[in-house]
PDB file of N, CA and C in Angstrom:
ATOM      1  N   MET A   1      75.742 101.083 107.003  1.00  0.00           N
ATOM      2  CA  MET A   1      76.888  99.739 106.595  1.00  0.00           C
ATOM      3  C   MET A   1      76.614 100.586 105.487  1.00  0.00           C
ATOM      4  N   ASP A   2      75.560 101.289 104.324  1.00  0.00           N
ATOM      5  CA  ASP A   2      75.882 101.536 103.296  1.00  0.00           C
ATOM      6  C   ASP A   2      76.457 102.794 103.019  1.00  0.00           C
ATOM      7  N   GLN A   3      76.354 103.396 103.688  1.00  0.00           N
ATOM      8  CA  GLN A   3      77.284 104.283 103.895  1.00  0.00           C
ATOM      9  C   GLN A   3      79.156 103.927 103.807  1.00  0.00           C
ATOM     10  N   MET A   4      79.487 102.707 104.523  1.00  0.00           N
ATOM     11  CA  MET A   4      80.439 102.478 104.578  1.00  0.00           C
ATOM     12  C   MET A   4      81.112 102.006 103.160  1.00  0.00           C
ATOM     13  N   THR A   5      79.720 100.939 102.319  1.00  0.00           N
ATOM     14  CA  THR A   5      79.827 100.636 101.560  1.00  0.00           C
ATOM     15  C   THR A   5      79.854 100.870 100.265  1.00  0.00           C
ATOM     16  N   LYS A   6      79.472 102.836 100.347  1.00  0.00           N
ATOM     17  CA  LYS A   6      79.413 103.352  98.762  1.00  0.00           C
ATOM     18  C   LYS A   6      80.916 104.603  99.035  1.00  0.00           C
ATOM     19  N   GLU A   7      81.594 104.585 100.389  1.00  0.00           N
ATOM     20  CA  GLU A   7      82.838 105.411 100.510  1.00  0.00           C
ATOM     21  C   GLU A   7      83.761 104.140 100.554  1.00  0.00           C
ATOM     22  N   GLY A   8      83.709 103.171 101.167  1.00  0.00           N
ATOM     23  CA  GLY A   8      84.742 102.504 100.919  1.00  0.00           C
ATOM     24  C   GLY A   8      86.277 102.744 101.319  1.00  0.00           C
ATOM     25  N   TRP A   9      87.431 102.866 100.990  1.00  0.00           N
ATOM     26  CA  TRP A   9      88.217 102.958 101.510  1.00  0.00           C
ATOM     27  C   TRP A   9      88.526 104.687 102.029  1.00  0.00           C
ATOM     28  N   ASP A  10      87.509 105.932 101.535  1.00  0.00           N
ATOM     29  CA  ASP A  10      87.299 106.313 101.829  1.00  0.00           C
ATOM     30  C   ASP A  10      86.251 107.399 103.162  1.00  0.00           C
ATOM     31  N   PHE A  11      85.657 106.320 103.286  1.00  0.00           N
ATOM     32  CA  PHE A  11      85.067 106.179 104.792  1.00  0.00           C
ATOM     33  C   PHE A  11      85.660 106.176 105.863  1.00  0.00           C
ATOM     34  N   LYS A  12      85.247 107.456 106.821  1.00  0.00           N
ATOM     35  CA  LYS A  12      86.052 107.165 107.995  1.00  0.00           C
ATOM     36  C   LYS A  12      84.460 107.444 109.622  1.00  0.00           C
ATOM     37  N   ALA A  13      84.258 106.849 110.110  1.00  0.00           N
ATOM     38  CA  ALA A  13      83.548 107.359 111.424  1.00  0.00           C
ATOM     39  C   ALA A  13      83.859 108.688 112.279  1.00  0.00           C
ATOM     40  N   PRO A  14      82.908 108.948 112.464  1.00  0.00           N
ATOM     41  CA  PRO A  14      83.440 109.787 113.392  1.00  0.00           C
ATOM     42  C   PRO A  14      84.277 109.952 114.879  1.00  0.00           C
ATOM     43  N   GLY A  15      85.434 110.807 114.243  1.00  0.00           N
ATOM     44  CA  GLY A  15      86.889 111.415 115.166  1.00  0.00           C
ATOM     45  C   GLY A  15      87.804 110.088 115.063  1.00  0.00           C
ATOM     46  N   GLY A  16      86.948 109.044 113.277  1.00  0.00           N
ATOM     47  CA  GLY A  16      88.297 107.951 113.453  1.00  0.00           C
ATOM     48  C   GLY A  16      89.447 107.820 111.901  1.00  0.00           C
ATOM     49  N   GLU A  17      90.025 107.580 111.676  1.00  0.00           N
ATOM     50  CA  GLU A  17      90.538 107.761 109.977  1.00  0.00           C
ATOM     51  C   GLU A  17      89.706 106.568 108.815  1.00  0.00           C
ATOM     52  N   SER A  18      89.908 107.013 107.893  1.00  0.00           N
ATOM     53  CA  SER A  18      89.872 106.457 106.096  1.00  0.00           C
ATOM     54  C   SER A  18      90.794 105.455 106.592  1.00  0.00           C
ATOM     55  N   LEU A  19      90.353 103.769 106.023  1.00  0.00           N
ATOM     56  CA  LEU A  19      92.006 103.320 105.324  1.00  0.00           C
ATOM     57  C   LEU A  19      92.342 103.509 104.815  1.00  0.00           C
ATOM     58  N   ASN A  20      92.053 104.354 104.172  1.00  0.00           N
ATOM     59  CA  ASN A  20      93.251 104.992 103.379  1.00  0.00           C
ATOM     60  C   ASN A  20      94.183 106.297 104.181  1.00  0.00           C
ATOM     61  N   ASP A  21      93.672 106.715 104.562  1.00  0.00           N
ATOM     62  CA  ASP A  21      94.022 107.377 105.859  1.00  0.00           C
ATOM     63  C   ASP A  21      95.332 106.369 106.686  1.00  0.00           C
ATOM     64  N   VAL A  22      94.612 105.518 107.135  1.00  0.00           N
ATOM     65  CA  VAL A  22      95.783 103.976 107.909  1.00  0.00           C
ATOM     66  C   VAL A  22      96.558 104.075 106.752  1.00  0.00           C
ATOM     67  N   GLU A  23      96.272 103.716 105.321  1.00  0.00           N
ATOM     68  CA  GLU A  23      97.577 103.173 104.361  1.00  0.00           C
ATOM     69  C   GLU A  23      98.375 104.259 104.290  1.00  0.00           C
ATOM     70  N   LYS A  24      98.162 105.466 104.543  1.00  0.00           N
ATOM     71  CA  LYS A  24      99.081 106.450 104.275  1.00  0.00           C
ATOM     72  C   LYS A  24     100.172 106.491 105.864  1.00  0.00           C
ATOM     73  N   ARG A  25      99.666 106.301 105.992  1.00  0.00           N
ATOM     74  CA  ARG A  25      99.943 106.735 107.460  1.00  0.00           C
ATOM     75  C   ARG A  25     101.093 105.693 107.954  1.00  0.00           C
ATOM     76  N   VAL A  26     100.237 104.553 107.846  1.00  0.00           N
ATOM     77  CA  VAL A  26     101.609 103.682 108.254  1.00  0.00           C
ATOM     78  C   VAL A  26     102.111 103.397 107.064  1.00  0.00           C
ATOM     79  N   SER A  27     102.948 103.814 105.873  1.00  0.00           N
ATOM     80  CA  SER A  27     103.622 103.759 104.884  1.00  0.00           C
ATOM     81  C   SER A  27     104.248 104.115 105.212  1.00  0.00           C
ATOM     82  N   ASN A  28     103.626 105.971 105.503  1.00  0.00           N
ATOM     83  CA  ASN A  28     104.946 107.051 104.578  1.00  0.00           C
ATOM     84  C   ASN A  28     105.823 106.975 106.586  1.00  0.00           C
ATOM     85  N   PHE A  29     105.204 105.884 107.547  1.00  0.00           N
ATOM     86  CA  PHE A  29     106.182 105.877 108.740  1.00  0.00           C
ATOM     87  C   PHE A  29     106.925 104.790 108.146  1.00  0.00           C
ATOM     88  N   ILE A  30     106.843 103.610 107.383  1.00  0.00           N
ATOM     89  CA  ILE A  30     108.189 102.613 106.815  1.00  0.00           C
ATOM     90  C   ILE A  30     108.802 103.395 106.743  1.00  0.00           C
ATOM     91  N   ASN A  31     108.469 104.186 105.351  1.00  0.00           N
ATOM     92  CA  ASN A  31     108.948 104.232 104.692  1.00  0.00           C
ATOM     93  C   ASN A  31     110.383 105.902 104.620  1.00  0.00           C
ATOM     94  N   SER A  32     109.845 106.542 105.567  1.00  0.00           N
ATOM     95  CA  SER A  32     109.768 107.622 105.719  1.00  0.00           C
ATOM     96  C   SER A  32     111.271 107.417 107.569  1.00  0.00           C
ATOM     97  N   LYS A  33     110.530 106.376 107.720  1.00  0.00           N
ATOM     98  CA  LYS A  33     111.704 106.472 109.301  1.00  0.00           C
ATOM     99  C   LYS A  33     112.314 105.225 109.728  1.00  0.00           C
ATOM    100  N   ILE A  34     111.452 103.731 109.236  1.00  0.00           N
ATOM    101  CA  ILE A  34     112.156 102.218 109.250  1.00  0.00           C
ATOM    102  C   ILE A  34     113.452 102.454 108.417  1.00  0.00           C
ATOM    103  N   LEU A  35     112.925 102.685 107.037  1.00  0.00           N
ATOM    104  CA  LEU A  35     113.929 102.489 106.253  1.00  0.00           C
ATOM    105  C   LEU A  35     114.953 102.552 105.712  1.00  0.00           C
ATOM    106  N   ILE A  36     114.762 104.408 105.947  1.00  0.00           N
ATOM    107  CA  ILE A  36     116.026 105.370 106.330  1.00  0.00           C
ATOM    108  C   ILE A  36     116.964 104.744 107.751  1.00  0.00           C
ATOM    109  N   ASP A  37     115.844 104.048 108.719  1.00  0.00           N
ATOM    110  CA  ASP A  37     117.081 103.930 109.297  1.00  0.00           C
ATOM    111  C   ASP A  37     117.821 102.635 109.569  1.00  0.00           C
ATOM    112  N   TRP A  38     116.891 102.097 109.040  1.00  0.00           N
ATOM    113  CA  TRP A  38     117.293 100.462 108.400  1.00  0.00           C
ATOM    114  C   TRP A  38     118.909 100.862 107.200  1.00  0.00           C
ATOM    115  N   GLU A  39     118.608 101.331 106.879  1.00  0.00           N
ATOM    116  CA  GLU A  39     119.691 101.453 105.397  1.00  0.00           C
ATOM    117  C   GLU A  39     120.695 101.962 106.344  1.00  0.00           C
ATOM    118  N   ALA A  40     120.678 103.047 106.996  1.00  0.00           N
ATOM    119  CA  ALA A  40     121.608 104.122 107.806  1.00  0.00           C
ATOM    120  C   ALA A  40     122.567 102.662 108.540  1.00  0.00           C
ATOM    121  N   LYS A  41     121.899 101.764 109.346  1.00  0.00           N
ATOM    122  CA  LYS A  41     122.556 100.672 110.734  1.00  0.00           C
ATOM    123  C   LYS A  41     122.896  99.816 109.826  1.00  0.00           C
ATOM    124  N   LYS A  42     122.523  99.804 108.698  1.00  0.00           N
ATOM    125  CA  LYS A  42     122.707  98.112 107.729  1.00  0.00           C
ATOM    126  C   LYS A  42     122.164  97.153 108.716  1.00  0.00           C
ATOM    127  N   SER A  43     121.445  97.562 109.274  1.00  0.00           N
ATOM    128  CA  SER A  43     120.108  96.007 109.992  1.00  0.00           C
ATOM    129  C   SER A  43     120.139  95.650 108.410  1.00  0.00           C
ATOM    130  N   GLU A  44     119.561  94.355 109.642  1.00  0.00           N
ATOM    131  CA  GLU A  44     119.193  93.154 108.472  1.00  0.00           C
ATOM    132  C   GLU A  44     117.343  93.432 108.201  1.00  0.00           C
ATOM    133  N   ASN A  45     117.076  92.695 109.803  1.00  0.00           N
ATOM    134  CA  ASN A  45     115.880  93.001 110.073  1.00  0.00           C
ATOM    135  C   ASN A  45     115.032  93.757 111.010  1.00  0.00           C
ATOM    136  N   VAL A  46     113.910  94.274 110.810  1.00  0.00           N
ATOM    137  CA  VAL A  46     113.149  95.080 111.528  1.00  0.00           C
ATOM    138  C   VAL A  46     111.887  94.060 111.724  1.00  0.00           C
ATOM    139  N   LEU A  47     111.566  94.282 113.171  1.00  0.00           N
ATOM    140  CA  LEU A  47     110.360  93.509 113.445  1.00  0.00           C
ATOM    141  C   LEU A  47     108.361  94.683 113.792  1.00  0.00           C
ATOM    142  N   ILE A  48     108.047  94.312 113.237  1.00  0.00           N
ATOM    143  CA  ILE A  48     106.906  95.287 113.567  1.00  0.00           C
ATOM    144  C   ILE A  48     105.751  94.924 114.019  1.00  0.00           C
ATOM    145  N   VAL A  49     105.613  95.584 114.923  1.00  0.00           N
ATOM    146  CA  VAL A  49     104.053  94.613 115.073  1.00  0.00           C
ATOM    147  C   VAL A  49     102.481  95.075 115.684  1.00  0.00           C
ATOM    148  N   SER A  50     101.849  95.009 115.118  1.00  0.00           N
ATOM    149  CA  SER A  50     100.342  95.637 114.192  1.00  0.00           C
ATOM    150  C   SER A  50      98.756  94.607 114.726  1.00  0.00           C
ATOM    151  N   HIS A  51      98.032  95.553 114.247  1.00  0.00           N
ATOM    152  CA  HIS A  51      96.572  94.798 114.094  1.00  0.00           C
ATOM    153  C   HIS A  51      96.496  93.736 112.895  1.00  0.00           C
ATOM    154  N   ALA A  52      95.542  93.721 112.605  1.00  0.00           N
ATOM    155  CA  ALA A  52      95.424  93.398 111.183  1.00  0.00           C
ATOM    156  C   ALA A  52      95.060  94.137 110.122  1.00  0.00           C
ATOM    157  N   VAL A  53      93.907  95.576 110.105  1.00  0.00           N
ATOM    158  CA  VAL A  53      93.909  96.815 109.150  1.00  0.00           C
ATOM    159  C   VAL A  53      95.000  96.907 109.504  1.00  0.00           C
ATOM    160  N   ALA A  54      96.343  97.411 109.907  1.00  0.00           N
ATOM    161  CA  ALA A  54      97.116  97.829 109.171  1.00  0.00           C
ATOM    162  C   ALA A  54      98.341  97.110 109.147  1.00  0.00           C
ATOM    163  N   ILE A  55      98.178  95.773 108.852  1.00  0.00           N
ATOM    164  CA  ILE A  55      99.331  94.742 107.650  1.00  0.00           C
ATOM    165  C   ILE A  55      98.574  94.606 106.799  1.00  0.00           C
ATOM    166  N   LYS A  56      97.319  94.629 106.888  1.00  0.00           N
ATOM    167  CA  LYS A  56      96.219  94.468 105.556  1.00  0.00           C
ATOM    168  C   LYS A  56      96.774  95.587 104.572  1.00  0.00           C
ATOM    169  N   CYS A  57      96.751  97.077 105.041  1.00  0.00           N
ATOM    170  CA  CYS A  57      96.734  98.248 104.539  1.00  0.00           C
ATOM    171  C   CYS A  57      98.308  98.085 103.339  1.00  0.00           C
ATOM    172  N   LEU A  58      99.010  97.386 105.071  1.00  0.00           N
ATOM    173  CA  LEU A  58     100.618  97.567 104.134  1.00  0.00           C
ATOM    174  C   LEU A  58     100.817  97.294 102.750  1.00  0.00           C
ATOM    175  N   LEU A  59     100.075  95.642 103.166  1.00  0.00           N
ATOM    176  CA  LEU A  59     100.162  94.848 101.941  1.00  0.00           C
ATOM    177  C   LEU A  59      99.521  95.317 100.648  1.00  0.00           C
ATOM    178  N   LYS A  60      98.230  95.604 100.808  1.00  0.00           N
ATOM    179  CA  LYS A  60      98.000  96.339  99.653  1.00  0.00           C
ATOM    180  C   LYS A  60      98.903  98.305  99.116  1.00  0.00           C
ATOM    181  N   ASN A  61      99.514  97.888 100.348  1.00  0.00           N
ATOM    182  CA  ASN A  61     100.514  99.643  99.691  1.00  0.00           C
ATOM    183  C   ASN A  61     101.865  99.024  98.968  1.00  0.00           C
ATOM    184  N   PHE A  62     102.173  97.975  99.503  1.00  0.00           N
ATOM    185  CA  PHE A  62     103.037  97.577  99.037  1.00  0.00           C
ATOM    186  C   PHE A  62     103.126  96.738  97.788  1.00  0.00           C
ATOM    187  N   LEU A  63     102.356  95.784  97.531  1.00  0.00           N
ATOM    188  CA  LEU A  63     102.243  94.886  95.740  1.00  0.00           C
ATOM    189  C   LEU A  63     101.280  95.669  95.204  1.00  0.00           C
ATOM    190  N   GLY A  64     100.951  97.192  95.337  1.00  0.00           N
ATOM    191  CA  GLY A  64      99.868  97.839  94.716  1.00  0.00           C
ATOM    192  C   GLY A  64      98.516  97.387  94.806  1.00  0.00           C
ATOM    193  N   SER A  65      98.291  96.666  95.220  1.00  0.00           N
ATOM    194  CA  SER A  65      96.701  95.727  94.602  1.00  0.00           C
ATOM    195  C   SER A  65      96.212  97.014  95.563  1.00  0.00           C
ATOM    196  N   HIS A  66      94.097  96.774  94.808  1.00  0.00           N
ATOM    197  CA  HIS A  66      92.890  97.430  95.384  1.00  0.00           C
ATOM    198  C   HIS A  66      92.947  96.757  96.451  1.00  0.00           C
ATOM    199  N   GLY A  67      92.321  97.974  97.381  1.00  0.00           N
ATOM    200  CA  GLY A  67      91.362  97.727  98.459  1.00  0.00           C
ATOM    201  C   GLY A  67      90.859  96.247  98.732  1.00  0.00           C
ATOM    202  N   GLN A  68      90.014  96.280  97.635  1.00  0.00           N
ATOM    203  CA  GLN A  68      88.652  95.305  97.608  1.00  0.00           C
ATOM    204  C   GLN A  68      89.336  93.980  97.694  1.00  0.00           C
ATOM    205  N   VAL A  69      91.262  93.345  97.132  1.00  0.00           N
ATOM    206  CA  VAL A  69      91.909  92.204  97.686  1.00  0.00           C
ATOM    207  C   VAL A  69      92.207  92.201  98.766  1.00  0.00           C
ATOM    208  N   ILE A  70      92.575  92.817  99.757  1.00  0.00           N
ATOM    209  CA  ILE A  70      93.105  92.313 100.496  1.00  0.00           C
ATOM    210  C   ILE A  70      92.082  92.637 101.676  1.00  0.00           C
ATOM    211  N   TRP A  71      90.783  92.202 101.649  1.00  0.00           N
ATOM    212  CA  TRP A  71      89.660  91.361 102.484  1.00  0.00           C
ATOM    213  C   TRP A  71      89.714  89.833 102.536  1.00  0.00           C
ATOM    214  N   LEU A  72      90.129  89.197 101.341  1.00  0.00           N
ATOM    215  CA  LEU A  72      90.227  87.902 100.585  1.00  0.00           C
ATOM    216  C   LEU A  72      91.464  87.268 101.697  1.00  0.00           C
ATOM    217  N   TYR A  73      92.159  88.102 101.836  1.00  0.00           N
ATOM    218  CA  TYR A  73      93.308  87.345 103.006  1.00  0.00           C
ATOM    219  C   TYR A  73      92.685  87.029 104.463  1.00  0.00           C
ATOM    220  N   SER A  74      92.689  86.457 105.212  1.00  0.00           N
ATOM    221  CA  SER A  74      92.798  86.026 106.416  1.00  0.00           C
ATOM    222  C   SER A  74      94.086  86.215 106.826  1.00  0.00           C
ATOM    223  N   MET A  75      93.761  86.928 108.629  1.00  0.00           N
ATOM    224  CA  MET A  75      94.860  87.181 109.372  1.00  0.00           C
ATOM    225  C   MET A  75      94.332  86.534 111.212  1.00  0.00           C
ATOM    226  N   HIS A  76      95.344  85.592 111.523  1.00  0.00           N
ATOM    227  CA  HIS A  76      94.911  84.910 112.391  1.00  0.00           C
ATOM    228  C   HIS A  76      95.558  85.285 113.513  1.00  0.00           C
ATOM    229  N   ASN A  77      95.177  85.545 114.508  1.00  0.00           N
ATOM    230  CA  ASN A  77      95.859  86.729 115.993  1.00  0.00           C
ATOM    231  C   ASN A  77      97.132  85.906 116.240  1.00  0.00           C
ATOM    232  N   CYS A  78      97.400  86.967 116.192  1.00  0.00           N
ATOM    233  CA  CYS A  78      99.263  86.041 116.230  1.00  0.00           C
ATOM    234  C   CYS A  78     100.006  85.923 115.286  1.00  0.00           C
ATOM    235  N   GLY A  79      98.984  85.752 114.068  1.00  0.00           N
ATOM    236  CA  GLY A  79     100.000  85.119 112.423  1.00  0.00           C
ATOM    237  C   GLY A  79     101.017  86.039 112.046  1.00  0.00           C
ATOM    238  N   ILE A  80     102.154  85.469 111.795  1.00  0.00           N
ATOM    239  CA  ILE A  80     103.417  86.249 110.996  1.00  0.00           C
ATOM    240  C   ILE A  80     103.551  86.227 109.717  1.00  0.00           C
ATOM    241  N   SER A  81     103.295  87.860 109.669  1.00  0.00           N
ATOM    242  CA  SER A  81     103.855  88.258 108.186  1.00  0.00           C
ATOM    243  C   SER A  81     104.834  88.791 107.455  1.00  0.00           C
ATOM    244  N   VAL A  82     105.918  88.458 107.500  1.00  0.00           N
ATOM    245  CA  VAL A  82     106.869  88.779 106.483  1.00  0.00           C
ATOM    246  C   VAL A  82     106.762  89.193 105.128  1.00  0.00           C
ATOM    247  N   PHE A  83     107.532  90.532 105.126  1.00  0.00           N
ATOM    248  CA  PHE A  83     108.012  91.493 103.699  1.00  0.00           C
ATOM    249  C   PHE A  83     109.367  91.467 103.661  1.00  0.00           C
ATOM    250  N   LEU A  84     109.005  91.507 102.692  1.00  0.00           N
ATOM    251  CA  LEU A  84     110.897  91.491 102.047  1.00  0.00           C
ATOM    252  C   LEU A  84     111.052  92.841 100.945  1.00  0.00           C
ATOM    253  N   TYR A  85     112.031  93.207 101.767  1.00  0.00           N
ATOM    254  CA  TYR A  85     112.315  94.322 101.220  1.00  0.00           C
ATOM    255  C   TYR A  85     113.644  94.972  99.807  1.00  0.00           C
ATOM    256  N   HIS A  86     113.523  94.677  98.677  1.00  0.00           N
ATOM    257  CA  HIS A  86     114.528  94.676  97.703  1.00  0.00           C
ATOM    258  C   HIS A  86     115.270  96.104  97.587  1.00  0.00           C
ATOM    259  N   LYS A  87     116.876  96.294  97.744  1.00  0.00           N
ATOM    260  CA  LYS A  87     117.009  97.522  97.375  1.00  0.00           C
ATOM    261  C   LYS A  87     117.354  97.770  96.250  1.00  0.00           C
ATOM    262  N   GLU A  88     117.109  96.918  95.016  1.00  0.00           N
ATOM    263  CA  GLU A  88     117.617  96.769  93.979  1.00  0.00           C
ATOM    264  C   GLU A  88     116.544  97.169  92.848  1.00  0.00           C
ATOM    265  N   PHE A  89     115.486  96.779  93.220  1.00  0.00           N
ATOM    266  CA  PHE A  89     114.387  97.733  92.697  1.00  0.00           C
ATOM    267  C   PHE A  89     113.304  99.176  94.174  1.00  0.00           C
ATOM    268  N   LYS A  90     113.993  99.272  94.726  1.00  0.00           N
ATOM    269  CA  LYS A  90     112.778  99.900  95.701  1.00  0.00           C
ATOM    270  C   LYS A  90     111.621  98.908  96.021  1.00  0.00           C
ATOM    271  N   GLY A  91     111.084  98.402  95.768  1.00  0.00           N
ATOM    272  CA  GLY A  91     110.260  97.092  96.247  1.00  0.00           C
ATOM    273  C   GLY A  91     109.428  96.407  97.304  1.00  0.00           C
ATOM    274  N   TRP A  92     108.332  96.246  97.412  1.00  0.00           N
ATOM    275  CA  TRP A  92     108.779  94.460  98.673  1.00  0.00           C
ATOM    276  C   TRP A  92     108.018  94.190  97.794  1.00  0.00           C
ATOM    277  N   SER A  93     108.386  92.421  98.744  1.00  0.00           N
ATOM    278  CA  SER A  93     107.392  91.352  98.426  1.00  0.00           C
ATOM    279  C   SER A  93     106.597  90.699  99.446  1.00  0.00           C
ATOM    280  N   LEU A  94     105.889  89.969  99.181  1.00  0.00           N
ATOM    281  CA  LEU A  94     105.330  89.193 100.293  1.00  0.00           C
ATOM    282  C   LEU A  94     106.212  87.881 100.091  1.00  0.00           C
ATOM    283  N   ASP A  95     106.810  87.602 101.095  1.00  0.00           N
ATOM    284  CA  ASP A  95     107.645  86.337 101.778  1.00  0.00           C
ATOM    285  C   ASP A  95     107.128  85.225 102.145  1.00  0.00           C
ATOM    286  N   LYS A  96     105.673  85.982 104.109  1.00  0.00           N
ATOM    287  CA  LYS A  96     104.724  84.734 103.899  1.00  0.00           C
ATOM    288  C   LYS A  96     103.625  85.212 104.029  1.00  0.00           C
ATOM    289  N   TRP A  97     102.771  85.021 104.896  1.00  0.00           N
ATOM    290  CA  TRP A  97     101.691  85.352 105.542  1.00  0.00           C
ATOM    291  C   TRP A  97     100.778  84.557 105.864  1.00  0.00           C
ATOM    292  N   ASN A  98     100.566  85.625 107.278  1.00  0.00           N
ATOM    293  CA  ASN A  98      99.569  84.639 108.442  1.00  0.00           C
ATOM    294  C   ASN A  98     100.411  82.948 108.310  1.00  0.00           C
ATOM    295  N   ASP A  99     101.398  83.411 109.060  1.00  0.00           N
ATOM    296  CA  ASP A  99     102.014  81.932 109.506  1.00  0.00           C
ATOM    297  C   ASP A  99     101.455  81.489 110.855  1.00  0.00           C
ATOM    298  N   THR A 100     101.458  80.450 111.232  1.00  0.00           N
ATOM    299  CA  THR A 100     100.655  80.806 112.600  1.00  0.00           C
ATOM    300  C   THR A 100     101.522  79.361 113.313  1.00  0.00           C
ATOM    301  N   THR A 101     102.278  78.657 112.477  1.00  0.00           N
ATOM    302  CA  THR A 101     103.192  76.978 112.623  1.00  0.00           C
ATOM    303  C   THR A 101     103.740  77.843 114.089  1.00  0.00           C
ATOM    304  N   HIS A 102     104.067  78.790 114.617  1.00  0.00           N
ATOM    305  CA  HIS A 102     104.792  78.859 116.222  1.00  0.00           C
ATOM    306  C   HIS A 102     103.332  77.980 117.214  1.00  0.00           C
ATOM    307  N   LEU A 103     102.474  78.911 116.745  1.00  0.00           N
ATOM    308  CA  LEU A 103     101.204  78.473 117.609  1.00  0.00           C
ATOM    309  C   LEU A 103     100.621  76.686 117.910  1.00  0.00           C
ATOM    310  N   GLN A 104     101.420  76.252 116.257  1.00  0.00           N
ATOM    311  CA  GLN A 104     101.188  74.937 116.532  1.00  0.00           C
ATOM    312  C   GLN A 104     101.858  74.360 117.431  1.00  0.00           C
ATOM    313  N   LEU A 105     103.131  74.520 117.400  1.00  0.00           N
ATOM    314  CA  LEU A 105     104.822  73.649 117.294  1.00  0.00           C
ATOM    315  C   LEU A 105     103.553  74.080 119.055  1.00  0.00           C
ATOM    316  N   ALA A 106     103.193  75.247 119.358  1.00  0.00           N
ATOM    317  CA  ALA A 106     103.001  74.926 120.861  1.00  0.00           C
ATOM    318  C   ALA A 106     101.644  75.080 121.823  1.00  0.00           C
ATOM    319  N   GLY A 107     101.182  74.405 120.979  1.00  0.00           N
ATOM    320  CA  GLY A 107      99.732  73.608 121.574  1.00  0.00           C
ATOM    321  C   GLY A 107      98.922  74.507 121.659  1.00  0.00           C
ATOM    322  N   LEU A 108      99.001  75.888 121.029  1.00  0.00           N
ATOM    323  CA  LEU A 108      98.023  76.248 120.700  1.00  0.00           C
ATOM    324  C   LEU A 108      96.854  76.888 120.043  1.00  0.00           C
TER     325      LEU A 108
END
């Protein structure tokens, strides 16, 4: 744990990725694959399903926040987060975070 705390986003478990690696991987995928296809096809919506750490890494990247800030945001299983891409300034905003209304309506 001391090494994780000391190295922060650069810590890598043996054979694993650091949080910086995850952030780069998922944001590069979004920017180089998803956005290019989205703009070419003139689509309106793209669904991305992932686990909490990858979504939090996207949050950090998209909003330019500090790495420690994302741990302040809780995420429930099956929560829905919505990011909006704005072509006019080529950037992202957070529209909805961890919405679980659908689970409540289903009685879960």
